[in-house]
């Protein structure tokens, strides 16, 4: 089996190399215009969009594993430029269904004969994806949805994962050192993610966990799994039909309040991310429906994410900073989360944030959307060499997709207002204010203590100075070698003066002996040259920042 997987991987590697060859040539020409010689060339926005389209077509052609990889890459603005993120964001996990005979073989391998496992079974799938497809059946008199892993997908995925690992050294040649780190980690993360998504037993556990977290919430419905008809490759669950959440006309015909629906969806995701720490990570309209009484149905928990307490706390601080239009607070939170370098130009990033908020405000100063802020941040993330933690990337993607669904339901939807109300109700804003007050109190206490400690110490210092018994220890930080340069110039100056005087004296005593004059003057000339060079500024290689205020103005005009 291992040999077969290796052989398949070798063949797939050649197929992938052929499929991506136009992009490989293009990226090589960016460094050397004529492949083997010539300088680099400037890559325009139009060129990036064109390449992103080629990448999209290549991923679709290569099949399930690479479709999933493209979806994951669409959440990683620290690896790809914004043009790629936008194009790959449209990548749909929708492929032709596998033949029924092959799916039936998977079902019977896990559950036994289909006729015995279910009362009835419709062999036409109601939805198909790259890793599995869903059928409708009857079990114990009730309609159920049966999710079956795509036949033979395991070997294909394992072969493709090997191809991706083998391709890493080649890809590293076309990206910077900072992004190379992120890309290398992404390969391991992707392998873990896709294996988890193929494990339907884990999906069932996630489904149950989220269901328990919302046990007392009547704004959503999560299908109940049926363990006795589920396994690693088959997941049977309650069948819950509904109206697609983006079917506006149907929702209006049923008299459903779309603003309330958007609010409920936003609050559900806030609870998942901020409170529970585990969330449904694929909220596109195909996975969200609405019951006739206005409750939201969630499908497909294969893609899910987890958030640790530290990131949860920082996400809350980020939301509060955005709500308060606190640019410094936003930057501090991004730095603490590790998405922004501590050495970043805060002025430039502050301008980006201010523009993002100003662009999103509209007529009403309170009406602005986090998604637009995220887009600005994401485009900047690529231009600064940053590292974006995987689950934080998922949070960013989920926030963007959810906000898009909410705006579809209600074009005037106020994300910040909903988030602010939720954080206030849950006590997060009060807790934030309390932390600030505690911080101020501690600082005040330290200041008061200093007021009592300083006068006696100051009096002792003055007494010692009055007795001429005061000693000062001075330590100079000279990281740039200024003192060393001054010492060299002083020595050069002394030697130059000595050499100059010696040369003049020799010339005055014996002007005809040019050899003696030259012997004295040559070292003097060398010292003069060294002294002159010590005053020259070092020109070296100058770098041009990738993101300047001029770039900012150009973006603003666009």
XYZ file of C-alpha atoms in Angstrom:
558
model
C 0.000 0.000 0.000
C 2.838 2.395 0.899
C 4.515 1.664 -2.433
C 1.288 2.372 -4.313
C 0.846 5.670 -2.459
C 4.452 6.613 -3.293
C 4.000 5.759 -6.966
C 0.804 7.753 -7.048
C 2.561 10.639 -5.302
C 5.370 10.639 -7.890
C 2.852 10.759 -10.715
C 0.819 13.470 -8.971
C 3.995 15.490 -8.449
C 4.594 15.532 -12.191
C 0.958 16.469 -12.825
C 1.104 19.290 -10.263
C 4.437 20.535 -11.649
C 2.970 20.637 -15.166
C -0.195 22.373 -13.956
C 1.707 25.069 -12.087
C 4.481 25.499 -14.688
C 3.058 28.797 -16.101
C 3.116 30.328 -12.612
C 6.597 28.960 -11.888
C 7.918 30.576 -15.088
C 6.167 33.855 -14.249
C 7.593 33.988 -10.713
C 11.075 33.101 -12.015
C 10.893 35.976 -14.501
C 10.016 38.331 -11.641
C 13.534 37.744 -10.316
C 15.302 37.471 -13.690
C 13.337 38.905 -16.574
C 14.917 36.553 -19.134
C 15.041 33.520 -16.770
C 18.860 33.162 -16.791
C 19.844 36.825 -16.878
C 18.446 40.318 -16.630
C 17.116 42.297 -13.684
C 13.856 41.804 -11.852
C 10.555 43.187 -13.048
C 7.753 45.046 -11.327
C 4.610 43.012 -10.616
C 1.430 45.060 -11.099
C -1.991 44.520 -9.560
C -3.333 43.378 -12.933
C -0.583 40.741 -13.171
C -1.411 39.448 -9.703
C -5.122 39.151 -10.526
C -4.303 37.281 -13.736
C -2.011 34.898 -11.866
C -4.616 34.383 -9.152
C -7.129 33.328 -11.826
C -4.579 30.848 -13.229
C -3.979 29.503 -9.718
C -7.723 29.100 -9.171
C -8.150 27.112 -12.401
C -5.146 24.939 -11.519
C -6.531 24.125 -8.074
C -9.919 23.197 -9.545
C -8.252 20.971 -12.143
C -6.099 19.169 -9.563
C -9.143 18.123 -7.564
C -10.351 17.729 -3.942
C -7.115 18.153 -1.940
C -6.034 21.252 -3.821
C -9.534 22.758 -3.668
C -9.296 22.469 0.121
C -5.770 23.924 0.019
C -7.068 26.896 -1.968
C -9.810 27.469 0.590
C -7.253 27.432 3.383
C -4.946 29.796 1.474
C -7.865 32.208 1.087
C -7.720 32.666 4.876
C -3.982 33.444 4.930
C -3.257 37.078 4.002
C 0.156 36.653 5.636
C 1.136 34.337 2.751
C -0.684 35.628 -0.331
C -1.278 39.157 -1.651
C -4.832 40.578 -1.340
C -5.567 39.968 -5.039
C -5.078 36.222 -4.535
C -7.137 36.244 -1.333
C -10.060 37.866 -3.144
C -9.986 35.433 -6.086
C -9.521 32.302 -3.945
C -12.300 33.483 -1.635
C -14.760 32.502 -4.388
C -13.474 28.919 -4.471
C -16.439 26.630 -3.873
C -16.084 23.133 -2.467
C -18.405 21.700 -5.106
C -17.388 18.773 -7.315
C -19.400 16.192 -9.289
C -20.776 13.393 -7.079
C -19.124 9.976 -7.030
C -21.042 7.079 -8.635
C -23.595 5.489 -6.313
C -21.973 2.042 -6.519
C -18.726 3.435 -5.072
C -20.497 5.320 -2.263
C -22.589 2.238 -1.533
C -19.389 0.229 -1.091
C -18.189 2.715 1.568
C -21.567 2.564 3.350
C -21.674 -1.216 3.427
C -18.054 -1.485 4.557
C -18.940 0.620 7.623
C -22.581 -0.254 8.391
C -23.380 -3.447 6.516
C -26.006 -3.845 3.765
C -27.781 -0.557 3.078
C -31.197 -2.267 3.029
C -30.634 -3.525 6.580
C -29.032 -0.376 7.979
C -31.804 1.963 6.792
C -35.517 1.692 6.104
C -34.989 3.348 2.720
C -32.157 5.175 0.976
C -32.211 7.713 -1.868
C -29.161 7.067 -4.056
C -29.158 10.609 -5.499
C -27.022 12.904 -3.285
C -28.550 16.203 -2.163
C -25.115 17.849 -1.972
C -21.593 16.984 -2.994
C -18.215 18.215 -1.797
C -14.584 17.362 -2.389
C -14.296 15.023 0.598
C -17.819 13.667 0.952
C -21.432 13.830 -0.174
C -24.796 13.818 1.573
C -27.779 11.542 0.938
C -31.299 11.399 2.362
C -32.557 8.192 3.957
C -35.112 6.914 6.469
C -34.142 5.367 9.782
C -36.659 4.139 12.366
C -39.412 6.021 10.575
C -37.566 9.361 10.572
C -35.831 11.191 7.743
C -32.072 11.384 8.193
C -29.131 12.922 6.346
C -26.246 10.541 5.657
C -22.816 12.008 4.960
C -20.505 9.530 3.203
C -16.789 10.010 2.683
C -15.866 10.097 -1.001
C -14.601 6.663 -2.179
C -10.823 6.371 -2.454
C -10.281 9.905 -1.145
C -7.856 8.762 1.577
C -5.165 7.532 -0.836
C -5.541 10.592 -3.048
C -5.222 12.962 -0.089
C -2.163 11.157 1.296
C -0.464 11.243 -2.121
C -1.273 14.947 -2.543
C 0.007 15.759 0.936
C 3.332 14.190 -0.005
C 3.385 16.246 -3.191
C 2.790 19.415 -1.157
C 5.676 18.546 1.187
C 7.979 17.795 -1.752
C 6.997 21.114 -3.347
C 7.959 23.205 -0.324
C 11.666 23.717 -1.275
C 10.586 24.921 -4.726
C 8.007 27.341 -3.318
C 10.511 28.762 -0.812
C 12.535 30.140 -3.723
C 9.755 32.544 -4.703
C 8.773 34.033 -1.346
C 10.493 36.016 1.403
C 11.960 34.540 4.558
C 9.086 35.701 6.786
C 6.421 34.172 4.537
C 8.494 31.024 4.045
C 8.060 30.346 7.779
C 4.289 30.770 7.492
C 4.085 28.630 4.344
C 6.111 25.811 5.896
C 3.826 25.785 8.921
C 0.794 25.928 6.656
C 1.729 22.580 5.065
C 1.648 20.871 8.477
C -1.532 22.692 9.467
C -3.234 21.733 6.207
C -2.360 18.063 6.639
C -3.827 18.121 10.146
C -6.946 20.032 9.031
C -7.834 17.857 6.052
C -7.348 14.641 8.031
C -9.627 16.001 10.756
C -12.238 16.929 8.160
C -12.207 13.388 6.769
C -12.739 11.972 10.266
C -16.525 11.986 10.682
C -16.271 10.657 14.241
C -14.472 13.872 15.236
C -17.034 15.950 13.354
C -19.800 14.245 15.354
C -17.995 15.118 18.610
C -17.689 18.765 17.562
C -21.342 18.839 16.564
C -22.398 17.510 19.966
C -20.110 19.922 21.837
C -21.502 22.987 20.057
C -25.023 21.633 20.477
C -24.476 21.406 24.245
C -23.053 24.952 24.343
C -26.320 26.256 22.849
C -28.684 23.939 24.712
C -30.655 26.894 26.130
C -30.613 29.005 22.963
C -33.733 28.875 20.792
C -32.294 30.988 17.950
C -30.488 28.091 16.266
C -30.878 24.398 15.471
C -28.088 21.851 15.144
C -28.878 18.388 13.720
C -28.770 15.522 16.208
C -26.223 12.814 15.275
C -27.248 9.143 15.276
C -24.246 7.266 16.732
C -25.460 3.746 15.880
C -25.450 4.644 12.178
C -22.211 6.651 12.198
C -18.518 5.811 11.925
C -15.216 7.313 10.774
C -16.400 7.389 7.150
C -20.186 7.755 7.621
C -22.089 10.334 9.656
C -25.844 9.953 10.028
C -27.764 12.814 11.574
C -31.203 14.336 11.901
C -32.555 15.691 8.620
C -33.388 19.387 8.981
C -34.770 21.064 5.843
C -34.963 24.832 5.646
C -34.750 27.938 3.493
C -31.258 28.989 2.433
C -30.206 31.986 4.468
C -29.431 34.066 1.360
C -32.831 33.391 -0.260
C -34.200 36.835 0.585
C -37.501 36.491 -1.282
C -38.399 33.214 0.419
C -37.535 34.635 3.837
C -39.735 37.690 3.192
C -42.604 35.453 2.015
C -42.423 33.637 5.351
C -42.485 36.941 7.233
C -39.069 36.427 8.851
C -37.403 39.535 10.275
C -34.077 39.611 8.414
C -32.464 42.171 10.737
C -33.242 39.973 13.726
C -31.922 36.967 11.808
C -28.618 38.754 11.082
C -28.354 39.844 14.710
C -28.919 36.282 15.944
C -26.295 34.917 13.555
C -23.750 37.477 14.715
C -24.425 36.808 18.389
C -24.147 33.043 17.854
C -20.683 33.406 16.378
C -19.615 35.836 19.079
C -20.563 33.238 21.690
C -18.761 30.460 19.810
C -15.539 32.433 19.468
C -15.435 34.639 22.555
C -17.135 32.415 25.155
C -17.021 28.764 24.096
C -13.709 28.607 22.242
C -14.951 26.177 19.566
C -16.730 27.365 16.432
C -18.275 26.286 13.136
C -15.673 27.542 10.634
C -17.509 27.315 7.298
C -20.508 29.678 7.502
C -21.126 30.197 3.778
C -24.841 30.312 2.744
C -24.772 26.666 1.608
C -24.216 25.605 5.227
C -26.839 27.911 6.762
C -30.614 27.586 6.453
C -33.617 29.028 8.276
C -36.623 27.207 9.708
C -40.153 28.528 9.137
C -40.123 30.040 12.654
C -36.857 31.947 12.020
C -34.281 29.713 13.693
C -30.887 29.238 12.002
C -29.876 25.706 10.964
C -26.166 24.877 10.869
C -24.861 22.158 8.544
C -21.416 20.600 8.055
C -19.157 20.847 11.100
C -16.202 19.217 9.330
C -14.327 22.526 9.259
C -14.172 23.848 12.793
C -11.769 25.892 14.853
C -10.693 26.313 18.452
C -9.612 29.489 20.223
C -7.463 29.450 23.353
C -8.315 31.769 26.291
C -5.507 34.231 25.525
C -6.688 34.794 21.939
C -10.291 35.025 23.180
C -9.272 37.823 25.537
C -7.416 39.654 22.766
C -10.350 39.309 20.365
C -12.582 40.948 22.980
C -10.054 43.762 23.386
C -9.925 44.147 19.589
C -13.725 44.427 19.322
C -13.846 46.973 22.157
C -11.019 49.023 20.614
C -12.836 49.050 17.249
C -16.094 50.049 18.917
C -14.294 52.912 20.699
C -12.361 53.881 17.532
C -9.207 53.441 19.603
C -6.486 53.061 16.949
C -3.687 52.567 19.496
C -5.777 49.904 21.220
C -6.300 48.079 17.915
C -2.565 48.131 17.155
C -1.623 47.012 20.680
C -4.044 44.083 20.450
C -2.746 42.981 17.042
C 0.836 43.116 18.339
C -0.035 41.105 21.450
C -1.786 38.468 19.325
C 1.361 38.107 17.236
C -0.200 39.249 13.962
C 1.714 42.514 13.858
C 5.427 43.029 14.403
C 6.331 45.120 17.487
C 8.758 47.026 15.230
C 6.073 48.031 12.742
C 5.694 51.703 11.827
C 2.788 52.594 14.105
C 2.185 55.879 12.289
C 1.663 54.115 8.958
C -0.466 51.376 10.499
C -2.420 53.991 12.438
C -3.171 55.767 9.157
C -4.387 52.467 7.696
C -6.719 51.910 10.636
C -8.049 55.451 10.567
C -8.735 55.203 6.846
C -10.440 51.844 7.292
C -12.720 53.261 9.952
C -13.397 56.463 7.981
C -14.171 54.514 4.771
C -16.577 52.251 6.606
C -18.477 54.918 8.515
C -20.855 56.144 5.823
C -23.196 59.012 6.666
C -23.718 57.917 10.235
C -20.463 57.987 12.184
C -21.520 54.894 14.120
C -22.216 52.833 10.980
C -19.082 50.969 9.983
C -18.274 47.353 9.462
C -15.492 45.232 10.849
C -15.137 43.349 7.556
C -13.842 46.466 5.800
C -11.339 47.010 8.611
C -10.242 43.396 8.291
C -9.739 43.794 4.543
C -7.435 46.763 5.129
C -5.554 44.846 7.821
C -5.275 41.747 5.618
C -3.864 43.689 2.674
C -1.313 45.268 5.004
C -0.477 41.924 6.629
C 0.894 40.663 3.326
C 3.069 43.735 2.832
C 4.615 43.412 6.280
C 6.352 40.059 6.944
C 4.012 38.741 9.631
C 2.906 35.366 10.896
C -0.780 34.648 11.318
C -1.788 31.816 13.695
C -3.991 29.255 11.935
C -7.081 29.543 14.119
C -6.825 33.317 14.163
C -6.810 33.174 10.361
C -9.983 31.084 10.580
C -11.513 33.657 12.923
C -10.729 36.431 10.413
C -12.265 34.411 7.587
C -15.352 33.512 9.618
C -15.826 37.143 10.685
C -15.682 38.256 7.054
C -18.064 35.570 5.744
C -20.560 36.073 8.568
C -20.532 39.833 8.078
C -21.186 39.270 4.358
C -24.192 37.057 5.133
C -25.497 39.613 7.625
C -25.203 42.464 5.116
C -27.042 40.329 2.530
C -29.876 39.957 5.023
C -29.815 43.626 6.023
C -27.743 46.149 3.992
C -27.809 48.539 6.978
C -26.684 45.912 9.471
C -24.538 47.462 12.218
C -22.006 44.849 13.222
C -20.306 47.030 15.833
C -23.555 47.855 17.577
C -24.452 44.163 17.889
C -20.951 43.245 19.060
C -20.905 46.122 21.556
C -24.311 45.144 22.968
C -23.210 41.518 23.295
C -19.927 42.396 25.028
C -21.774 44.776 27.363
C -24.443 42.194 28.248
C -21.797 39.550 28.937
C -19.851 41.970 31.148
C -16.749 42.202 28.939
C -16.812 45.982 28.567
C -17.315 46.447 32.297
C -14.434 44.043 32.905
C -12.262 46.033 30.483
C -13.087 49.290 32.260
C -12.413 47.600 35.612
C -8.952 46.529 34.397
C -8.195 50.099 33.347
C -9.355 51.411 36.727
C -7.257 48.804 38.539
C -4.256 49.741 36.400
C -4.727 53.422 37.190
C -5.143 52.591 40.876
C -1.942 50.554 40.961
C -0.062 53.321 39.168
C -1.444 55.877 41.630
C -0.370 53.701 44.545
C 3.157 53.428 43.147
C 3.266 57.188 42.591
C 2.148 57.841 46.179
C 4.809 55.483 47.507
C 7.427 57.285 45.426
C 6.372 60.642 46.883
C 7.253 59.339 50.350
C 10.475 57.599 49.299
C 12.079 60.282 47.114
C 12.523 63.238 49.599
C 14.728 61.322 52.130
C 16.867 59.900 49.316
C 17.193 63.329 47.720
C 18.250 64.827 51.064
C 21.022 62.207 51.457
C 22.327 62.964 47.953
C 22.430 66.708 48.663
C 24.301 66.109 51.955
C 26.980 64.071 50.169
C 27.339 66.735 47.493
C 27.726 69.405 50.166
C 30.572 67.343 51.734
C 32.261 66.953 48.334
C 31.747 63.216 48.709
C 29.404 62.587 45.746
C 30.526 60.060 43.137
C 28.763 59.550 39.812
C 29.048 56.317 37.823
C 28.322 57.073 34.179
C 27.703 54.292 31.655
C 27.493 55.259 28.026
C 25.510 53.063 25.621
C 27.364 53.198 22.317
C 25.626 50.654 20.102
C 26.578 52.530 16.944
C 30.306 52.826 17.784
C 30.365 56.626 17.948
C 33.145 56.728 20.563
C 35.194 54.281 18.539
C 34.906 56.531 15.474
C 35.892 59.588 17.486
C 38.968 57.792 18.867
C 40.050 56.728 15.374
C 39.605 60.253 14.031
C 41.639 61.647 16.920
C 44.492 59.201 16.257
C 44.326 59.870 12.517
C 44.442 63.600 13.248
C 47.530 63.286 15.459
C 49.379 61.174 12.869
C 48.317 63.516 10.089
C 49.607 66.556 11.976
C 52.874 64.816 12.795
C 53.335 63.601 9.214
C 52.469 66.969 7.719
C 54.937 68.811 9.976
C 57.644 66.195 9.278
C 57.143 66.472 5.516
C 57.289 70.276 5.613
C 60.503 70.215 7.692
C 62.207 67.697 5.367
C 61.180 69.721 2.320
C 62.417 72.986 3.917
C 65.786 71.468 4.809
C 66.386 69.678 1.516
C 63.891 70.646 -1.214
C 65.897 68.819 -3.873
C 65.671 65.399 -2.194
C 62.231 64.427 -3.502
C 62.681 60.805 -2.462
C 62.946 61.790 1.188
C 60.008 64.174 0.837
C 57.931 61.413 -0.857
C 58.880 58.874 1.819
C 57.591 61.249 4.494
C 54.591 62.467 2.497
C 53.211 59.083 1.312
C 52.232 57.783 4.789
C 50.821 61.217 5.540
C 48.665 60.973 2.417
C 47.411 57.524 3.465
C 46.460 58.825 6.916
C 44.701 61.811 5.301
C 42.711 59.401 3.104
C 41.699 57.286 6.098
C 40.627 60.390 8.012
C 38.572 61.583 5.027
C 36.862 58.186 4.657
C 35.934 58.142 8.345
C 33.789 61.221 7.753
C 31.967 59.733 4.756
C 28.414 58.450 5.304
C 27.925 54.747 4.575
C 25.803 54.351 1.453
C 25.396 50.573 1.304
C 22.163 49.038 0.025
C 19.124 51.147 0.644
C 15.721 49.533 1.053
C 12.429 51.028 0.056
C 9.565 50.393 2.461
C 6.769 48.399 0.830
C 4.075 50.426 2.482
C 4.427 54.200 2.570
C 2.105 57.135 3.018
C 2.143 57.540 -0.753
C 0.818 53.972 -1.068
C -1.785 54.914 1.471
C -2.877 57.912 -0.601
C -3.041 55.782 -3.737
C -5.218 53.247 -1.938
C -7.420 56.024 -0.680
C -7.898 57.339 -4.261
C -8.739 53.828 -5.474
